[in-house]
PDB file of C-alpha atoms in Angstrom:
ATOM      1  CA  MET A   1       0.000   0.000   0.000  1.00  0.00           C
ATOM      2  CA  PHE A   2       1.364   3.391  -0.970  1.00  0.00           C
ATOM      3  CA  ARG A   3       1.126   6.310   1.416  1.00  0.00           C
ATOM      4  CA  LEU A   4       1.293   9.911   0.329  1.00  0.00           C
ATOM      5  CA  LEU A   5       0.684  12.958   2.461  1.00  0.00           C
ATOM      6  CA  THR A   6       2.399  16.245   1.806  1.00  0.00           C
ATOM      7  CA  ALA A   7       1.921  19.304   3.934  1.00  0.00           C
ATOM      8  CA  ALA A   8       1.085  22.630   2.344  1.00  0.00           C
ATOM      9  CA  THR A   9       3.542  25.481   2.743  1.00  0.00           C
ATOM     10  CA  PRO A  10       2.320  28.032   5.303  1.00  0.00           C
ATOM     11  CA  LYS A  11       1.513  31.546   4.117  1.00  0.00           C
ATOM     12  CA  LEU A  12       3.453  33.544   6.645  1.00  0.00           C
ATOM     13  CA  ARG A  13       3.266  37.313   6.830  1.00  0.00           C
ATOM     14  CA  SER A  14       6.996  37.795   6.850  1.00  0.00           C
ATOM     15  CA  SER A  15       9.235  36.601   4.026  1.00  0.00           C
ATOM     16  CA  ARG A  16      11.118  33.337   4.540  1.00  0.00           C
ATOM     17  CA  PRO A  17      14.791  33.885   5.404  1.00  0.00           C
ATOM     18  CA  ALA A  18      17.088  32.448   2.760  1.00  0.00           C
ATOM     19  CA  ILE A  19      19.290  29.662   4.069  1.00  0.00           C
ATOM     20  CA  SER A  20      22.075  30.630   1.694  1.00  0.00           C
ATOM     21  CA  ARG A  21      22.122  34.313   2.618  1.00  0.00           C
ATOM     22  CA  GLY A  22      25.693  35.120   3.554  1.00  0.00           C
ATOM     23  CA  ILE A  23      26.995  31.557   3.197  1.00  0.00           C
ATOM     24  CA  SER A  24      28.094  29.466   0.237  1.00  0.00           C
ATOM     25  CA  THR A  25      26.066  26.787  -1.525  1.00  0.00           C
ATOM     26  CA  VAL A  26      28.337  24.113  -0.059  1.00  0.00           C
ATOM     27  CA  GLU A  27      27.850  25.483   3.453  1.00  0.00           C
ATOM     28  CA  SER A  28      24.075  25.607   2.922  1.00  0.00           C
ATOM     29  CA  GLY A  29      24.052  22.000   1.740  1.00  0.00           C
ATOM     30  CA  THR A  30      26.167  20.839   4.655  1.00  0.00           C
ATOM     31  CA  ALA A  31      23.935  22.655   7.146  1.00  0.00           C
ATOM     32  CA  TYR A  32      20.864  21.019   5.631  1.00  0.00           C
ATOM     33  CA  GLU A  33      22.476  17.579   5.776  1.00  0.00           C
ATOM     34  CA  ASN A  34      23.257  18.052   9.463  1.00  0.00           C
ATOM     35  CA  HIS A  35      19.710  19.272  10.108  1.00  0.00           C
ATOM     36  CA  THR A  36      18.211  16.233   8.352  1.00  0.00           C
ATOM     37  CA  ILE A  37      20.472  13.855  10.268  1.00  0.00           C
ATOM     38  CA  SER A  38      19.451  15.438  13.580  1.00  0.00           C
ATOM     39  CA  ILE A  39      15.751  14.979  12.725  1.00  0.00           C
ATOM     40  CA  PHE A  40      16.175  11.266  11.948  1.00  0.00           C
ATOM     41  CA  ASN A  41      18.374  10.720  14.992  1.00  0.00           C
ATOM     42  CA  ARG A  42      15.635  12.165  17.199  1.00  0.00           C
ATOM     43  CA  LEU A  43      13.322   9.616  15.576  1.00  0.00           C
ATOM     44  CA  GLY A  44      15.487   6.733  16.778  1.00  0.00           C
ATOM     45  CA  ALA A  45      18.190   6.523  14.113  1.00  0.00           C
ATOM     46  CA  SER A  46      21.955   6.713  14.629  1.00  0.00           C
ATOM     47  CA  LEU A  47      23.046   8.388  11.421  1.00  0.00           C
ATOM     48  CA  GLU A  48      26.366   9.918  10.518  1.00  0.00           C
ATOM     49  CA  ARG A  49      27.190  12.342   7.750  1.00  0.00           C
ATOM     50  CA  THR A  50      29.248  10.906   4.883  1.00  0.00           C
ATOM     51  CA  GLY A  51      28.803  13.696   2.332  1.00  0.00           C
ATOM     52  CA  GLY A  52      31.865  14.987   0.525  1.00  0.00           C
ATOM     53  CA  ALA A  53      34.315  13.851  -2.110  1.00  0.00           C
ATOM     54  CA  GLY A  54      33.989  10.141  -2.768  1.00  0.00           C
ATOM     55  CA  ASP A  55      30.635   9.761  -0.998  1.00  0.00           C
ATOM     56  CA  ASN A  56      29.205   7.853  -4.005  1.00  0.00           C
ATOM     57  CA  GLY A  57      25.983   9.837  -3.806  1.00  0.00           C
ATOM     58  CA  VAL A  58      25.323   9.078  -0.120  1.00  0.00           C
ATOM     59  CA  ASP A  59      25.161  12.035   2.295  1.00  0.00           C
ATOM     60  CA  PHE A  60      24.357  10.084   5.457  1.00  0.00           C
ATOM     61  CA  ARG A  61      24.079   6.489   6.634  1.00  0.00           C
ATOM     62  CA  GLY A  62      23.494   4.415   9.741  1.00  0.00           C
ATOM     63  CA  PRO A  63      21.033   2.153  11.574  1.00  0.00           C
ATOM     64  CA  TRP A  64      17.423   3.071  12.393  1.00  0.00           C
ATOM     65  CA  THR A  65      15.532   1.183  15.091  1.00  0.00           C
ATOM     66  CA  LEU A  66      11.772   1.686  15.325  1.00  0.00           C
ATOM     67  CA  PRO A  67       9.679   0.505  18.305  1.00  0.00           C
ATOM     68  CA  GLU A  68       9.147  -3.257  18.473  1.00  0.00           C
ATOM     69  CA  GLN A  69      11.010  -3.760  15.210  1.00  0.00           C
ATOM     70  CA  GLN A  70      14.380  -5.083  14.198  1.00  0.00           C
ATOM     71  CA  GLN A  71      17.053  -2.598  13.331  1.00  0.00           C
ATOM     72  CA  PHE A  72      17.622  -1.837   9.665  1.00  0.00           C
ATOM     73  CA  TYR A  73      20.159   0.210   7.751  1.00  0.00           C
ATOM     74  CA  LEU A  74      19.432   3.573   6.158  1.00  0.00           C
ATOM     75  CA  VAL A  75      21.304   5.552   3.509  1.00  0.00           C
ATOM     76  CA  GLY A  76      20.226   8.967   2.367  1.00  0.00           C
ATOM     77  CA  GLN A  77      20.798  11.926   0.135  1.00  0.00           C
ATOM     78  CA  CYS A  78      19.877  15.562   0.788  1.00  0.00           C
ATOM     79  CA  LYS A  79      18.737  18.161  -1.722  1.00  0.00           C
ATOM     80  CA  TYR A  80      18.531  21.741  -0.535  1.00  0.00           C
ATOM     81  CA  TYR A  81      16.799  24.297  -2.754  1.00  0.00           C
ATOM     82  CA  GLU A  82      14.952  27.383  -1.588  1.00  0.00           C
ATOM     83  CA  ARG A  83      12.066  26.922  -4.055  1.00  0.00           C
ATOM     84  CA  LYS A  84      12.857  24.251  -6.645  1.00  0.00           C
ATOM     85  CA  LYS A  85      11.148  20.871  -6.305  1.00  0.00           C
ATOM     86  CA  ILE A  86      13.098  17.712  -7.040  1.00  0.00           C
ATOM     87  CA  GLY A  87      12.447  15.987 -10.380  1.00  0.00           C
ATOM     88  CA  PRO A  88      12.523  12.311 -11.467  1.00  0.00           C
ATOM     89  CA  SER A  89      16.147  12.405 -12.638  1.00  0.00           C
ATOM     90  CA  VAL A  90      17.187  12.372  -8.962  1.00  0.00           C
ATOM     91  CA  ILE A  91      15.305   9.109  -8.459  1.00  0.00           C
ATOM     92  CA  ARG A  92      16.991   7.511 -11.472  1.00  0.00           C
ATOM     93  CA  GLU A  93      20.381   8.483 -10.056  1.00  0.00           C
ATOM     94  CA  TRP A  94      19.376   7.295  -6.591  1.00  0.00           C
ATOM     95  CA  GLU A  95      18.356   3.902  -7.960  1.00  0.00           C
ATOM     96  CA  GLY A  96      21.948   3.511  -9.112  1.00  0.00           C
ATOM     97  CA  VAL A  97      23.103   4.200  -5.566  1.00  0.00           C
ATOM     98  CA  MET A  98      20.575   1.735  -4.128  1.00  0.00           C
ATOM     99  CA  SER A  99      21.674  -0.989  -6.532  1.00  0.00           C
ATOM    100  CA  ARG A 100      25.029  -1.038  -4.708  1.00  0.00           C
ATOM    101  CA  GLN A 101      23.534  -1.360  -1.203  1.00  0.00           C
ATOM    102  CA  GLU A 102      22.805  -4.424   0.908  1.00  0.00           C
ATOM    103  CA  LEU A 103      19.274  -5.863   0.791  1.00  0.00           C
ATOM    104  CA  ASP A 104      18.400  -4.688   4.320  1.00  0.00           C
ATOM    105  CA  THR A 105      18.861  -1.026   3.379  1.00  0.00           C
ATOM    106  CA  LEU A 106      16.217   1.698   3.104  1.00  0.00           C
ATOM    107  CA  GLY A 107      17.049   4.622   0.852  1.00  0.00           C
ATOM    108  CA  VAL A 108      15.877   8.128   1.797  1.00  0.00           C
ATOM    109  CA  VAL A 109      15.922  11.253  -0.315  1.00  0.00           C
ATOM    110  CA  ALA A 110      15.348  14.408   1.739  1.00  0.00           C
ATOM    111  CA  ALA A 111      14.445  17.702   0.063  1.00  0.00           C
ATOM    112  CA  SER A 112      13.737  21.140   1.480  1.00  0.00           C
ATOM    113  CA  SER A 113      11.210  22.184  -1.167  1.00  0.00           C
ATOM    114  CA  GLY A 114       9.484  18.880  -1.893  1.00  0.00           C
ATOM    115  CA  PHE A 115       9.165  16.738  -5.003  1.00  0.00           C
ATOM    116  CA  THR A 116       7.358  17.003  -8.322  1.00  0.00           C
ATOM    117  CA  SER A 117       4.500  14.582  -9.031  1.00  0.00           C
ATOM    118  CA  SER A 118       6.635  12.806 -11.651  1.00  0.00           C
ATOM    119  CA  CYS A 119       9.409  12.386  -9.084  1.00  0.00           C
ATOM    120  CA  ILE A 120       6.981  10.835  -6.602  1.00  0.00           C
ATOM    121  CA  GLN A 121       5.642   8.464  -9.249  1.00  0.00           C
ATOM    122  CA  ALA A 122       9.176   7.424 -10.165  1.00  0.00           C
ATOM    123  CA  ALA A 123       9.899   6.604  -6.531  1.00  0.00           C
ATOM    124  CA  LEU A 124       6.626   4.713  -6.068  1.00  0.00           C
ATOM    125  CA  SER A 125       7.318   2.548  -9.113  1.00  0.00           C
ATOM    126  CA  SER A 126      10.935   1.764  -8.166  1.00  0.00           C
ATOM    127  CA  ILE A 127      11.944  -1.799  -7.277  1.00  0.00           C
ATOM    128  CA  TYR A 128      14.233  -0.411  -4.559  1.00  0.00           C
ATOM    129  CA  PRO A 129      12.945   0.584  -1.084  1.00  0.00           C
ATOM    130  CA  ILE A 130      12.789   4.365  -1.258  1.00  0.00           C
ATOM    131  CA  ALA A 131      11.252   7.034   0.971  1.00  0.00           C
ATOM    132  CA  LEU A 132      10.899  10.688   0.014  1.00  0.00           C
ATOM    133  CA  VAL A 133      10.932  13.116   2.920  1.00  0.00           C
ATOM    134  CA  THR A 134      10.359  16.859   2.770  1.00  0.00           C
ATOM    135  CA  ILE A 135      12.224  18.458   5.669  1.00  0.00           C
ATOM    136  CA  ASP A 136      12.078  22.181   6.140  1.00  0.00           C
ATOM    137  CA  GLY A 137      15.373  24.054   6.188  1.00  0.00           C
ATOM    138  CA  GLY A 138      14.434  25.538   9.558  1.00  0.00           C
ATOM    139  CA  HIS A 139      17.925  25.226  11.022  1.00  0.00           C
ATOM    140  CA  GLN A 140      18.547  28.793   9.852  1.00  0.00           C
ATOM    141  CA  SER A 141      15.351  30.064  11.484  1.00  0.00           C
ATOM    142  CA  ASN A 142      13.681  29.911  14.876  1.00  0.00           C
ATOM    143  CA  ARG A 143      10.324  29.250  13.205  1.00  0.00           C
ATOM    144  CA  TYR A 144      10.525  25.455  13.272  1.00  0.00           C
ATOM    145  CA  THR A 145      11.987  23.908  16.417  1.00  0.00           C
ATOM    146  CA  ASN A 146      10.194  20.545  16.797  1.00  0.00           C
ATOM    147  CA  ILE A 147      10.363  17.401  14.714  1.00  0.00           C
ATOM    148  CA  GLU A 148       6.729  17.596  13.662  1.00  0.00           C
ATOM    149  CA  GLU A 149       7.233  21.209  12.568  1.00  0.00           C
ATOM    150  CA  SER A 150      10.255  20.311  10.420  1.00  0.00           C
ATOM    151  CA  ILE A 151       8.811  17.330   8.539  1.00  0.00           C
ATOM    152  CA  ARG A 152       6.604  18.635   5.737  1.00  0.00           C
ATOM    153  CA  GLY A 153       5.977  15.416   3.783  1.00  0.00           C
ATOM    154  CA  PHE A 154       6.704  11.686   3.945  1.00  0.00           C
ATOM    155  CA  VAL A 155       5.997   9.126   1.217  1.00  0.00           C
ATOM    156  CA  TRP A 156       7.411   5.663   0.521  1.00  0.00           C
ATOM    157  CA  ASN A 157       6.933   2.872  -2.005  1.00  0.00           C
ATOM    158  CA  LYS A 158       5.790  -0.724  -1.627  1.00  0.00           C
ATOM    159  CA  ALA A 159       9.354  -2.023  -1.451  1.00  0.00           C
ATOM    160  CA  ALA A 160       9.916   0.155   1.635  1.00  0.00           C
ATOM    161  CA  ASP A 161       6.917  -1.324   3.460  1.00  0.00           C
ATOM    162  CA  ALA A 162       9.159  -4.042   4.898  1.00  0.00           C
ATOM    163  CA  PHE A 163      11.015  -1.299   6.785  1.00  0.00           C
ATOM    164  CA  ILE A 164       8.443   1.388   7.632  1.00  0.00           C
ATOM    165  CA  GLY A 165       5.114  -0.139   6.613  1.00  0.00           C
ATOM    166  CA  ARG A 166       3.729   0.254  10.151  1.00  0.00           C
ATOM    167  CA  LEU A 167       4.503   3.952  10.208  1.00  0.00           C
ATOM    168  CA  VAL A 168       1.435   6.202   9.975  1.00  0.00           C
ATOM    169  CA  VAL A 169       1.616   9.714   8.555  1.00  0.00           C
ATOM    170  CA  ALA A 170      -1.019  12.128   9.836  1.00  0.00           C
ATOM    171  CA  LYS A 171      -1.844  15.816   9.671  1.00  0.00           C
ATOM    172  CA  LYS A 172      -1.000  18.101  12.565  1.00  0.00           C
ATOM    173  CA  HIS A 173      -2.527  21.573  12.372  1.00  0.00           C
ATOM    174  CA  TYR A 174      -0.587  24.657  13.316  1.00  0.00           C
ATOM    175  CA  ASP A 175      -0.902  26.562  16.548  1.00  0.00           C
ATOM    176  CA  LEU A 176      -1.926  29.875  14.967  1.00  0.00           C
ATOM    177  CA  CYS A 177      -0.703  31.965  17.876  1.00  0.00           C
ATOM    178  CA  LYS A 178       2.685  30.253  17.876  1.00  0.00           C
ATOM    179  CA  LEU A 179       3.377  30.553  14.154  1.00  0.00           C
ATOM    180  CA  ASP A 180       1.464  33.779  13.493  1.00  0.00           C
ATOM    181  CA  GLN A 181      -0.058  32.498  10.269  1.00  0.00           C
ATOM    182  CA  ALA A 182      -3.535  33.145   8.975  1.00  0.00           C
ATOM    183  CA  ASP A 183      -4.749  29.980   7.246  1.00  0.00           C
ATOM    184  CA  PRO A 184      -6.114  27.312   9.653  1.00  0.00           C
ATOM    185  CA  ALA A 185      -6.105  24.751   6.814  1.00  0.00           C
ATOM    186  CA  MET A 186      -2.323  24.631   6.869  1.00  0.00           C
ATOM    187  CA  TYR A 187      -0.697  21.708   8.636  1.00  0.00           C
ATOM    188  CA  THR A 188       2.538  19.866   9.279  1.00  0.00           C
ATOM    189  CA  ILE A 189       3.255  16.130   9.389  1.00  0.00           C
ATOM    190  CA  GLN A 190       2.925  13.948  12.471  1.00  0.00           C
ATOM    191  CA  LEU A 191       4.537  10.477  12.452  1.00  0.00           C
ATOM    192  CA  LEU A 192       2.758   7.784  14.477  1.00  0.00           C
ATOM    193  CA  TRP A 193       3.767   4.270  15.496  1.00  0.00           C
ATOM    194  CA  ASN A 194       1.019   2.069  16.978  1.00  0.00           C
ATOM    195  CA  GLY A 195      -1.076   5.202  17.374  1.00  0.00           C
ATOM    196  CA  GLN A 196       1.583   7.046  19.398  1.00  0.00           C
ATOM    197  CA  PRO A 197       3.744   9.987  18.264  1.00  0.00           C
ATOM    198  CA  LEU A 198       7.226   9.092  17.101  1.00  0.00           C
ATOM    199  CA  PRO A 199       9.361   9.626  19.068  1.00  0.00           C
ATOM    200  CA  PRO A 200       7.386   9.308  22.331  1.00  0.00           C
ATOM    201  CA  SER A 201       8.951  12.493  23.700  1.00  0.00           C
ATOM    202  CA  ILE A 202       6.857  14.541  21.234  1.00  0.00           C
ATOM    203  CA  SER A 203       3.746  13.918  23.289  1.00  0.00           C
ATOM    204  CA  LYS A 204       5.326  15.099  26.537  1.00  0.00           C
TER     205      LYS A 204
END
């Protein structure tokens, strides 16, 4: 069963601060990789950054243990763009990376601005276990401080069900006073495992 839920981008009154303002593209990409790793590690993973020369297309890797489930391995790639969505060519390249991984490996592509519909379809039809995660580049802003406020979308294909098939993706509406935004229809993503927020500390 395929799961697809992507959060809409909030219409904030103030303009979004550019992550790359005053720093290089490489520095922006590295900061986003570290931000993505920290989000997954707070969800129970133990990832380390591997990005750089000779990374073979992998920006981070490591084990991820979900509640009541055996540990599996995760490799991932990050794509930071302020506005541009990721297209299907990234999935074709990522399939090449996944073809060199062990069978017990989930592949994750994280993007700051989301994915095009053709990119999502390419991932859903892939024979390799792939998850697409939209993670806000909030590490340069105080706007998003919690996991559920950073994750903007989460979709995976049938091959990835063996790893995260019991994960449930739900809507979580904004606290309008906290985020000072006008549209109550806007929401972020909440990850659930057996009906409980992941990680458990979110609910405390």
